C-alpha cells in the first residue's frame, strides 16, 4: 500500500494531522500533576508528624519499583492501539483493550496481594528504622494493597492518549490531586483528625482518589472512546495480541529497571562526596525537571502520531514529523536549560544559603545545557522508534551506554579523578549525547522502518458480527 493511499483511507488521519503541541500540553500538565501527587502526602504530613514523612518515603521507594511491572503492558498498549487505529483496524480494538486491561489487572492484583502480605518483610529488608516501621507498614499495606487501581489508571491513560484524547488524562491527574489534598486536610487537620490516622490517613486519601479516577476512566472509556471490555474477546484467547504486548513492553521495562539501578549506583558514588554534593544533586535535579518534562511531553505526543502513521504504512510522514518535533523541542529545551543556568544562583538560593552548594549546583546546571542536546534527541527519537515497533535496538543501546558511560565514566571522573559531582554530570551528558547521535543516525538511515506490529490476520467470526452490527 502506498503512503498516499493509506493516508486517504486512514479513518484516524485526524490524529496524525494534529499539531504536536495540541497533544503535548495536556501531557506536560499531567506529568506535573503526577509529580505533585507524589509530593502532596509528604508535604502535608511534614507539619503533622516527621516520623510519618519518613514512613511514607520508605514505603514509596518500594511501591515505585513495583509499579514498573504493570507499566510493561501500559507502555506497550499505547503503541499497539496507535498502530491499529492508524491501520483502520477498529474491529480489533476491543480485543486489544480487553487483553491489555485484563493482563494489567491480573498482574497488578497479584502484586497488590504480595505487597499486602509481605509489606513488613520488604520494609525490614530495607532497614527501615523501628520508630517508623509500623506507620510505614500500614501505609504500604493500604496503598500497595490497592495498587491495581493505579495499574488500571495507567492502562486507561495509554488508551485515551493513543486515541488523541490527552486532555482527559490531565483532568484525571488534576482530580486526583484535588481529592487527595481534600482527604488529607480532613484526616490530618480537619474534623477527622480525631481518628489519629497519620500516615494511614494519607494512604486512605491516595487510594480514594485512585478509585474515583478509575470510575471516571471507565465511564469515559465507554461513552467517549466507545470501547468495550468483555470476556468474549478472550475466547479463544488472542495469544498473538498478548505476545505483541509483551514483545513491546518487556524491553522497555528492562530499560527502565536498568536505568533505575544505574541511578542507584550514581547516587552511591555521590553519597561518598559529602553533604554539599548530595544537596547540590538534589536541587539540580529539581531545577532540571521542568526542562525534562517539556521534552518528554513533546516526545510522548510525537509517539502517538508516529504510531498512527506507521500503522497506516506512512513511514515518510513519521520520518518528517519526528525531525520537525526534534528541531522545535531542541530550541525550547536548550533555551530553558540556558535560562535555568543563568538564574541558578538565585533559584538555588531559594533552597539553601550554603554558597558551596550554590556554586556547585550552578556549575552542574551549565553542564546540563550540553546534556539536554542528547536527552531531548533521545526522548523524541527513541519514543518514536518504539512507536514504530523498533524496541530492541534502543533498549540494548541504552543499557550498554548508561552502564559504560553514566556509571563507568561517572566513577572514573567523579571518584578516580576526583572531579566529584561535576564529573558525574559530565558522564551523564556523555551518555545522553552518545545515544542521541546513534539513534539520530538510525532514524535518518531508516533502521526503524518495517517493524510495524499490526497483524494482517483474517477477521474472526466475533469481530465480523460486531462490524456488521
Short mmCIF file of C-alpha atoms in Angstrom, two decimals:
data_model
loop_
_atom_site.label_atom_id
_atom_site.label_comp_id
_atom_site.label_asym_id
_atom_site.label_seq_id
_atom_site.Cartn_x
_atom_site.Cartn_y
_atom_site.Cartn_z
CA UNK A 1 0.00 0.00 0.00
CA UNK A 2 1.41 3.38 -0.91
CA UNK A 3 1.81 6.15 1.61
CA UNK A 4 -0.68 8.31 -0.24
CA UNK A 5 -3.44 5.74 -0.45
CA UNK A 6 -3.01 4.71 3.15
CA UNK A 7 -3.46 8.30 4.27
CA UNK A 8 -6.65 8.66 2.27
CA UNK A 9 -8.12 5.51 3.71
CA UNK A 10 -6.98 6.09 7.24
CA UNK A 11 -10.01 6.88 9.45
CA UNK A 12 -7.77 8.25 12.19
CA UNK A 13 -5.96 10.68 9.89
CA UNK A 14 -7.13 13.50 12.16
CA UNK A 15 -4.83 12.23 14.92
CA UNK A 16 -1.89 12.12 12.50
CA UNK A 17 -2.56 15.69 11.44
CA UNK A 18 -2.94 17.11 14.94
CA UNK A 19 -0.22 19.52 15.98
CA UNK A 20 2.23 18.07 18.47
CA UNK A 21 1.65 20.96 20.86
CA UNK A 22 -2.10 20.21 20.98
CA UNK A 23 -1.35 16.70 22.24
CA UNK A 24 1.70 17.70 24.28
CA UNK A 25 0.45 20.46 26.59
CA UNK A 26 -2.06 18.22 28.44
CA UNK A 27 0.65 15.56 28.75
CA UNK A 28 3.02 18.15 30.22
CA UNK A 29 0.45 19.24 32.81
CA UNK A 30 -0.35 15.60 33.56
CA UNK A 31 3.35 14.95 34.24
CA UNK A 32 3.47 17.95 36.57
CA UNK A 33 0.34 16.76 38.38
CA UNK A 34 1.75 13.25 38.65
CA UNK A 35 4.85 14.54 40.40
CA UNK A 36 2.82 16.78 42.69
CA UNK A 37 0.60 13.85 43.68
CA UNK A 38 3.71 12.07 44.91
CA UNK A 39 4.77 15.08 46.97
CA UNK A 40 1.38 16.04 48.42
CA UNK A 41 1.34 13.38 51.15
CA UNK A 42 4.92 14.22 52.16
CA UNK A 43 4.33 17.98 52.27
CA UNK A 44 1.05 17.77 54.20
CA UNK A 45 2.49 15.26 56.67
CA UNK A 46 5.63 17.35 57.25
CA UNK A 47 3.61 19.67 59.52
CA UNK A 48 1.84 16.76 61.15
CA UNK A 49 4.49 14.20 62.05
CA UNK A 50 8.13 13.92 60.93
CA UNK A 51 8.13 10.17 61.56
CA UNK A 52 5.17 9.78 59.22
CA UNK A 53 7.10 11.61 56.47
CA UNK A 54 9.93 9.10 56.70
CA UNK A 55 7.46 6.24 56.81
CA UNK A 56 5.83 7.32 53.56
CA UNK A 57 9.20 7.94 51.90
CA UNK A 58 10.38 4.42 52.61
CA UNK A 59 7.09 2.83 51.53
CA UNK A 60 7.00 4.79 48.27
CA UNK A 61 10.50 3.61 47.37
CA UNK A 62 9.28 0.01 47.35
CA UNK A 63 5.98 0.82 45.64
CA UNK A 64 7.67 2.89 42.94
CA UNK A 65 9.87 -0.05 41.95
CA UNK A 66 6.96 -2.50 41.91
CA UNK A 67 4.87 -0.32 39.61
CA UNK A 68 7.43 -0.97 36.85
CA UNK A 69 5.89 -4.44 36.47
CA UNK A 70 2.46 -3.35 35.28
CA UNK A 71 3.91 -0.47 33.30
CA UNK A 72 5.19 -3.18 30.94
CA UNK A 73 1.73 -3.52 29.42
CA UNK A 74 0.68 0.12 29.81
CA UNK A 75 3.53 1.38 27.65
CA UNK A 76 3.02 -1.33 25.03
CA UNK A 77 -0.74 -0.76 24.95
CA UNK A 78 -0.29 2.79 23.73
CA UNK A 79 1.94 1.67 20.85
CA UNK A 80 -0.34 -1.13 19.67
CA UNK A 81 -3.54 0.91 19.98
CA UNK A 82 -1.97 3.76 17.96
CA UNK A 83 -0.80 1.44 15.19
CA UNK A 84 -4.09 -0.44 14.91
CA UNK A 85 -6.08 2.80 14.85
CA UNK A 86 -3.73 4.15 12.20
CA UNK A 87 -4.24 0.98 10.19
CA UNK A 88 -8.00 1.45 10.39
CA UNK A 89 -8.50 -1.91 12.16
CA UNK A 90 -11.13 -0.72 14.60
CA UNK A 91 -12.70 -4.16 14.72
CA UNK A 92 -9.62 -5.35 16.62
CA UNK A 93 -9.61 -2.55 19.18
CA UNK A 94 -11.98 -4.06 21.74
CA UNK A 95 -9.95 -7.27 21.75
CA UNK A 96 -6.76 -5.28 22.34
CA UNK A 97 -8.41 -3.19 25.06
CA UNK A 98 -9.68 -6.33 26.81
CA UNK A 99 -6.34 -8.18 26.67
CA UNK A 100 -4.36 -5.15 27.85
CA UNK A 101 -6.71 -4.24 30.70
CA UNK A 102 -7.15 -7.87 31.78
CA UNK A 103 -3.43 -8.61 31.86
CA UNK A 104 -2.68 -5.38 33.71
CA UNK A 105 -5.46 -6.08 36.20
CA UNK A 106 -4.42 -9.67 36.92
CA UNK A 107 -0.73 -8.81 37.23
CA UNK A 108 -1.37 -5.81 39.48
CA UNK A 109 -3.75 -7.77 41.72
CA UNK A 110 -1.00 -10.35 42.25
CA UNK A 111 1.44 -7.55 43.09
CA UNK A 112 -1.12 -5.97 45.43
CA UNK A 113 -1.56 -9.29 47.22
CA UNK A 114 2.21 -9.78 47.59
CA UNK A 115 2.66 -6.23 48.94
CA UNK A 116 -0.20 -6.63 51.41
CA UNK A 117 1.13 -9.94 52.76
CA UNK A 118 4.87 -9.23 52.75
CA UNK A 119 4.86 -5.48 53.37
CA UNK A 120 6.66 -5.65 56.70
CA UNK A 121 9.25 -8.11 55.39
CA UNK A 122 10.08 -5.82 52.48
CA UNK A 123 10.45 -2.80 54.75
CA UNK A 124 12.62 -4.70 57.23
CA UNK A 125 14.85 -5.78 54.33
CA UNK A 126 15.30 -2.07 53.54
CA UNK A 127 16.47 -1.46 57.10
CA UNK A 128 13.60 0.93 57.87
CA UNK A 129 14.09 2.31 61.42
CA UNK A 130 11.92 0.66 64.05
CA UNK A 131 10.40 4.04 65.03
CA UNK A 132 8.67 4.38 61.67
CA UNK A 133 8.23 0.71 60.75
CA UNK A 134 4.62 0.38 61.94
CA UNK A 135 3.40 3.52 60.14
CA UNK A 136 5.34 2.66 57.02
CA UNK A 137 3.92 -0.87 57.04
CA UNK A 138 0.33 0.33 57.39
CA UNK A 139 0.76 2.94 54.62
CA UNK A 140 2.23 0.37 52.27
CA UNK A 141 -0.47 -2.21 53.03
CA UNK A 142 -3.22 0.28 52.19
CA UNK A 143 -1.64 1.90 49.13
CA UNK A 144 0.17 -1.22 47.93
CA UNK A 145 -2.83 -3.44 48.56
CA UNK A 146 -4.86 -1.32 46.15
CA UNK A 147 -2.08 -0.65 43.66
CA UNK A 148 -4.14 -2.38 40.98
CA UNK A 149 -6.17 0.84 40.73
CA UNK A 150 -3.05 2.72 39.59
CA UNK A 151 -2.37 -0.04 37.06
CA UNK A 152 -5.82 0.48 35.55
CA UNK A 153 -5.39 4.26 35.50
CA UNK A 154 -2.09 3.89 33.62
CA UNK A 155 -3.63 1.48 31.11
CA UNK A 156 -6.66 3.69 30.51
CA UNK A 157 -4.46 6.78 30.10
CA UNK A 158 -2.43 4.96 27.43
CA UNK A 159 -5.65 4.08 25.59
CA UNK A 160 -7.01 7.62 25.82
CA UNK A 161 -3.74 9.21 24.67
CA UNK A 162 -3.46 6.81 21.71
CA UNK A 163 -6.94 7.90 20.65
CA UNK A 164 -5.74 11.51 20.70
CA UNK A 165 -7.57 12.26 23.97
CA UNK A 166 -4.68 13.56 26.07
CA UNK A 167 -6.75 16.23 27.83
CA UNK A 168 -8.72 13.69 29.85
CA UNK A 169 -5.52 12.24 31.33
CA UNK A 170 -4.67 15.73 32.54
CA UNK A 171 -8.16 16.12 34.04
CA UNK A 172 -7.77 12.79 35.83
CA UNK A 173 -4.44 13.93 37.28
CA UNK A 174 -5.93 17.22 38.45
CA UNK A 175 -8.93 15.49 40.00
CA UNK A 176 -6.74 13.01 41.86
CA UNK A 177 -4.67 15.85 43.32
CA UNK A 178 -7.73 17.80 44.48
CA UNK A 179 -9.35 14.74 46.07
CA UNK A 180 -6.10 13.72 47.75
CA UNK A 181 -5.49 17.19 49.17
CA UNK A 182 -9.06 17.44 50.48
CA UNK A 183 -8.85 13.98 52.00
CA UNK A 184 -5.55 14.75 53.71
CA UNK A 185 -6.92 18.04 55.03
CA UNK A 186 -9.93 16.29 56.56
CA UNK A 187 -7.99 13.37 58.04
CA UNK A 188 -4.87 15.21 59.21
CA UNK A 189 -6.08 18.70 60.17
CA UNK A 190 -9.87 18.72 59.83
CA UNK A 191 -12.76 17.17 61.77
CA UNK A 192 -11.49 13.62 61.13
CA UNK A 193 -8.10 14.23 62.73
CA UNK A 194 -9.56 12.82 65.95
CA UNK A 195 -9.11 9.40 64.35
CA UNK A 196 -5.34 9.89 64.62
CA UNK A 197 -4.65 8.01 61.39
CA UNK A 198 -1.47 9.87 60.43
CA UNK A 199 0.26 8.14 57.52
CA UNK A 200 -2.68 5.75 57.25
CA UNK A 201 -4.98 8.72 56.65
CA UNK A 202 -2.76 9.91 53.80
CA UNK A 203 -2.90 6.39 52.37
CA UNK A 204 -6.71 6.36 52.51
CA UNK A 205 -6.83 9.70 50.67
CA UNK A 206 -4.47 8.42 47.97
CA UNK A 207 -6.49 5.24 47.48
CA UNK A 208 -9.76 7.15 47.41
CA UNK A 209 -8.50 9.48 44.69
CA UNK A 210 -7.39 6.49 42.61
CA UNK A 211 -10.70 4.65 42.97
CA UNK A 212 -12.63 7.72 41.80
CA UNK A 213 -10.16 8.13 38.90
CA UNK A 214 -10.78 4.52 37.83
CA UNK A 215 -14.55 5.05 37.87
CA UNK A 216 -14.21 8.24 35.80
CA UNK A 217 -11.89 6.42 33.36
CA UNK A 218 -14.33 3.55 32.88
CA UNK A 219 -17.17 5.98 32.13
CA UNK A 220 -15.02 7.92 29.66
CA UNK A 221 -13.85 4.67 28.04
CA UNK A 222 -17.40 3.53 27.32
CA UNK A 223 -19.01 6.86 26.48
CA UNK A 224 -16.30 8.79 24.57
CA UNK A 225 -13.81 6.19 23.33
CA UNK A 226 -16.75 3.85 22.62
CA UNK A 227 -14.62 0.95 23.80
CA UNK A 228 -15.83 -2.36 25.13
CA UNK A 229 -14.38 -4.70 27.72
CA UNK A 230 -15.77 -8.23 27.50
CA UNK A 231 -14.59 -11.78 28.20
CA UNK A 232 -15.95 -12.81 24.80
CA UNK A 233 -12.84 -11.25 23.27
CA UNK A 234 -10.73 -13.71 25.23
CA UNK A 235 -12.41 -16.80 23.70
CA UNK A 236 -10.38 -18.15 22.00
CA UNK A 237 -7.57 -16.39 23.80
CA UNK A 238 -5.75 -13.98 21.43
CA UNK A 239 -2.20 -15.09 22.21
CA UNK A 240 -0.92 -13.06 19.25
CA UNK A 241 -2.10 -9.82 20.87
CA UNK A 242 -0.58 -10.71 24.26
CA UNK A 243 2.65 -11.72 22.53
CA UNK A 244 2.81 -8.35 20.79
CA UNK A 245 2.18 -6.52 24.07
CA UNK A 246 4.95 -8.41 25.84
CA UNK A 247 7.31 -8.09 22.87
CA UNK A 248 6.99 -4.33 23.06
CA UNK A 249 6.65 -3.97 26.82
CA UNK A 250 9.37 -6.21 28.23
CA UNK A 251 12.34 -4.44 26.55
CA UNK A 252 11.00 -1.07 27.68
CA UNK A 253 10.60 -2.34 31.24
CA UNK A 254 14.11 -3.78 31.12
CA UNK A 255 15.46 -0.39 30.08
CA UNK A 256 13.59 1.34 32.92
CA UNK A 257 14.83 -1.14 35.51
CA UNK A 258 18.39 -0.82 34.22
CA UNK A 259 18.11 2.97 34.41
CA UNK A 260 16.84 2.88 38.00
CA UNK A 261 19.67 0.54 39.01
CA UNK A 262 22.29 2.73 37.31
CA UNK A 263 20.92 5.76 39.15
CA UNK A 264 21.31 3.90 42.44
CA UNK A 265 24.99 3.35 41.61
CA UNK A 266 25.46 7.02 40.76
CA UNK A 267 23.72 8.02 43.98
CA UNK A 268 26.07 5.72 45.89
CA UNK A 269 29.05 7.50 44.26
CA UNK A 270 27.60 10.90 45.16
CA UNK A 271 26.93 9.80 48.75
CA UNK A 272 30.71 9.40 49.22
CA UNK A 273 31.30 13.01 48.17
CA UNK A 274 29.73 14.68 51.18
CA UNK A 275 26.63 16.69 52.01
CA UNK A 276 27.43 19.55 49.61
CA UNK A 277 27.45 17.23 46.58
CA UNK A 278 24.35 15.36 47.80
CA UNK A 279 22.31 18.54 48.25
CA UNK A 280 23.56 20.12 45.02
CA UNK A 281 22.50 16.99 43.12
CA UNK A 282 19.01 17.08 44.65
CA UNK A 283 18.49 20.76 43.85
CA UNK A 284 19.95 20.47 40.34
CA UNK A 285 17.60 17.59 39.57
CA UNK A 286 14.65 19.64 40.75
CA UNK A 287 15.61 22.58 38.53
CA UNK A 288 16.22 20.30 35.53
CA UNK A 289 12.90 18.51 35.91
CA UNK A 290 10.95 21.27 34.16
CA UNK A 291 13.15 21.04 31.05
CA UNK A 292 12.92 17.26 31.09
CA UNK A 293 9.13 17.27 31.25
CA UNK A 294 8.84 19.67 28.31
CA UNK A 295 10.91 17.33 26.14
CA UNK A 296 9.09 14.24 27.45
CA UNK A 297 5.66 15.72 26.73
CA UNK A 298 6.70 16.55 23.15
CA UNK A 299 8.19 13.07 22.77
CA UNK A 300 5.04 11.34 24.03
CA UNK A 301 2.81 13.43 21.76
CA UNK A 302 5.02 12.61 18.77
CA UNK A 303 4.93 8.93 19.74
CA UNK A 304 1.15 8.91 19.36
CA UNK A 305 1.30 10.49 15.90
CA UNK A 306 4.12 8.20 14.76
CA UNK A 307 2.19 5.12 15.95
CA UNK A 308 -0.81 6.15 13.86
CA UNK A 309 1.27 6.94 10.78
CA UNK A 310 3.26 3.69 10.98
CA UNK A 311 0.00 1.78 11.38
CA UNK A 312 -1.15 3.48 8.19
CA UNK A 313 2.12 2.50 6.43
CA UNK A 314 3.01 6.18 6.10
CA UNK A 315 6.66 5.95 7.17
CA UNK A 316 7.66 9.11 5.34
CA UNK A 317 5.13 11.15 7.32
CA UNK A 318 6.52 9.70 10.57
CA UNK A 319 10.08 10.48 9.45
CA UNK A 320 9.32 14.12 8.76
CA UNK A 321 7.16 14.56 11.86
CA UNK A 322 9.94 13.40 14.18
CA UNK A 323 12.57 15.67 12.64
CA UNK A 324 10.20 18.63 12.88
CA UNK A 325 9.44 17.91 16.54
CA UNK A 326 13.14 17.43 17.26
CA UNK A 327 14.00 20.86 15.86
CA UNK A 328 11.26 22.54 17.86
CA UNK A 329 11.95 20.53 21.01
CA UNK A 330 15.68 21.25 20.85
CA UNK A 331 15.12 25.00 20.62
CA UNK A 332 12.75 25.01 23.60
CA UNK A 333 14.77 22.61 25.77
CA UNK A 334 18.12 24.32 25.21
CA UNK A 335 16.59 27.76 25.74
CA UNK A 336 15.04 26.70 29.05
CA UNK A 337 18.29 25.00 30.10
CA UNK A 338 20.28 28.20 29.40
CA UNK A 339 17.81 30.31 31.39
CA UNK A 340 17.96 27.69 34.15
CA UNK A 341 21.74 28.07 34.31
CA UNK A 342 21.70 31.88 34.22
CA UNK A 343 19.24 32.20 37.10
CA UNK A 344 20.54 29.17 39.05
CA UNK A 345 22.44 31.29 41.64
CA UNK A 346 19.09 32.83 42.54
CA UNK A 347 16.89 29.72 42.28
CA UNK A 348 19.36 27.58 44.20
CA UNK A 349 19.42 30.30 46.84
CA UNK A 350 15.72 29.69 47.41
CA UNK A 351 16.57 26.19 48.67
CA UNK A 352 19.81 26.81 50.55
CA UNK A 353 22.08 29.54 51.86
CA UNK A 354 25.19 27.36 51.53
CA UNK A 355 27.41 29.14 48.98
CA UNK A 356 29.33 25.93 48.23
CA UNK A 357 26.11 24.15 47.28
CA UNK A 358 25.01 27.09 45.12
CA UNK A 359 28.37 27.26 43.31
CA UNK A 360 28.47 23.51 42.66
CA UNK A 361 24.83 23.42 41.61
CA UNK A 362 25.37 26.31 39.19
CA UNK A 363 28.31 24.56 37.51
CA UNK A 364 26.20 21.42 37.16
CA UNK A 365 23.39 23.44 35.56
CA UNK A 366 25.87 24.65 32.93
CA UNK A 367 26.78 21.05 32.05
CA UNK A 368 23.03 20.33 31.92
CA UNK A 369 22.80 22.60 28.84
CA UNK A 370 25.06 20.21 26.96
CA UNK A 371 23.24 17.22 28.42
CA UNK A 372 19.93 18.49 27.01
CA UNK A 373 21.21 18.18 23.43
CA UNK A 374 21.42 14.43 23.93
CA UNK A 375 18.44 13.94 26.22
CA UNK A 376 15.96 15.79 24.01
CA UNK A 377 17.16 13.83 20.97
CA UNK A 378 16.84 10.56 22.88
CA UNK A 379 13.36 11.25 24.20
CA UNK A 380 11.91 12.31 20.85
CA UNK A 381 13.58 9.73 18.62
CA UNK A 382 13.59 6.72 20.96
CA UNK A 383 9.91 7.16 21.83
CA UNK A 384 9.16 7.38 18.11
CA UNK A 385 11.27 4.29 17.37
CA UNK A 386 9.28 2.38 19.95
CA UNK A 387 6.04 3.68 18.44
CA UNK A 388 7.20 2.21 15.13
CA UNK A 389 7.84 -1.17 16.81
CA UNK A 390 11.63 -0.76 16.95
CA UNK A 391 12.15 -1.51 20.67
CA UNK A 392 15.11 -3.89 20.92
CA UNK A 393 17.76 -1.61 19.42
CA UNK A 394 17.16 1.47 21.65
CA UNK A 395 16.86 -0.77 24.71
CA UNK A 396 20.15 -2.57 24.06
CA UNK A 397 21.84 0.75 23.26
CA UNK A 398 20.53 2.38 26.44
CA UNK A 399 21.66 -0.44 28.72
CA UNK A 400 25.12 -0.53 27.12
CA UNK A 401 25.58 3.25 27.18
CA UNK A 402 24.21 4.00 30.64
CA UNK A 403 26.45 1.42 32.33
CA UNK A 404 29.58 2.17 30.28
CA UNK A 405 29.29 5.96 30.26
CA UNK A 406 26.94 7.12 33.05
CA UNK A 407 28.19 4.61 35.63
CA UNK A 408 31.64 3.64 34.31
CA UNK A 409 32.76 7.09 33.20
CA UNK A 410 30.98 8.59 36.19
CA UNK A 411 33.11 6.55 38.56
CA UNK A 412 36.27 7.33 36.56
CA UNK A 413 35.73 11.09 36.50
CA UNK A 414 33.84 11.59 39.75
CA UNK A 415 35.70 9.20 42.04
CA UNK A 416 39.01 8.17 40.47
CA UNK A 417 39.98 11.59 39.09
CA UNK A 418 38.29 13.40 41.98
CA UNK A 419 36.04 15.64 39.88
CA UNK A 420 33.13 14.95 42.20
CA UNK A 421 29.57 15.83 41.17
CA UNK A 422 30.82 17.72 38.11
CA UNK A 423 32.44 14.52 36.84
CA UNK A 424 29.20 12.61 37.36
CA UNK A 425 27.24 15.17 35.35
CA UNK A 426 29.80 15.14 32.54
CA UNK A 427 29.46 11.35 32.37
CA UNK A 428 25.66 11.56 32.23
CA UNK A 429 25.91 14.15 29.45
CA UNK A 430 28.31 11.88 27.54
CA UNK A 431 25.81 9.01 27.85
CA UNK A 432 22.91 11.10 26.55
CA UNK A 433 24.89 12.62 23.67
CA UNK A 434 26.36 9.26 22.57
CA UNK A 435 22.91 7.66 22.45
CA UNK A 436 21.45 10.75 20.81
CA UNK A 437 23.97 10.60 17.96
CA UNK A 438 23.44 6.85 17.42
CA UNK A 439 19.63 6.97 17.38
CA UNK A 440 19.63 10.06 15.16
CA UNK A 441 21.74 8.20 12.60
CA UNK A 442 19.42 5.18 12.84
CA UNK A 443 16.37 7.38 12.31
CA UNK A 444 17.93 9.05 9.26
CA UNK A 445 19.00 5.72 7.76
CA UNK A 446 15.57 4.17 8.42
CA UNK A 447 16.54 1.19 10.57
CA UNK A 448 13.20 1.59 12.36
CA UNK A 449 11.12 1.11 9.21
CA UNK A 450 9.30 -2.15 8.56
CA UNK A 451 8.89 -3.08 12.24
CA UNK A 452 5.15 -2.43 12.32
CA UNK A 453 3.35 -4.74 14.80
CA UNK A 454 -0.13 -4.71 13.23
CA UNK A 455 -1.12 -8.30 12.44
CA UNK A 456 -2.55 -8.80 8.96
CA UNK A 457 -4.78 -11.68 10.02
CA UNK A 458 -8.31 -12.54 8.99
CA UNK A 459 -11.19 -11.12 10.96
CA UNK A 460 -12.60 -13.56 13.49
CA UNK A 461 -16.32 -14.50 13.46
CA UNK A 462 -16.90 -12.48 16.62
CA UNK A 463 -15.31 -9.37 15.10
CA UNK A 464 -17.18 -9.82 11.82
CA UNK A 465 -20.51 -9.94 13.66
CA UNK A 466 -19.56 -6.82 15.61
CA UNK A 467 -18.59 -4.89 12.47
CA UNK A 468 -21.78 -5.96 10.70
CA UNK A 469 -23.86 -4.91 13.68
#
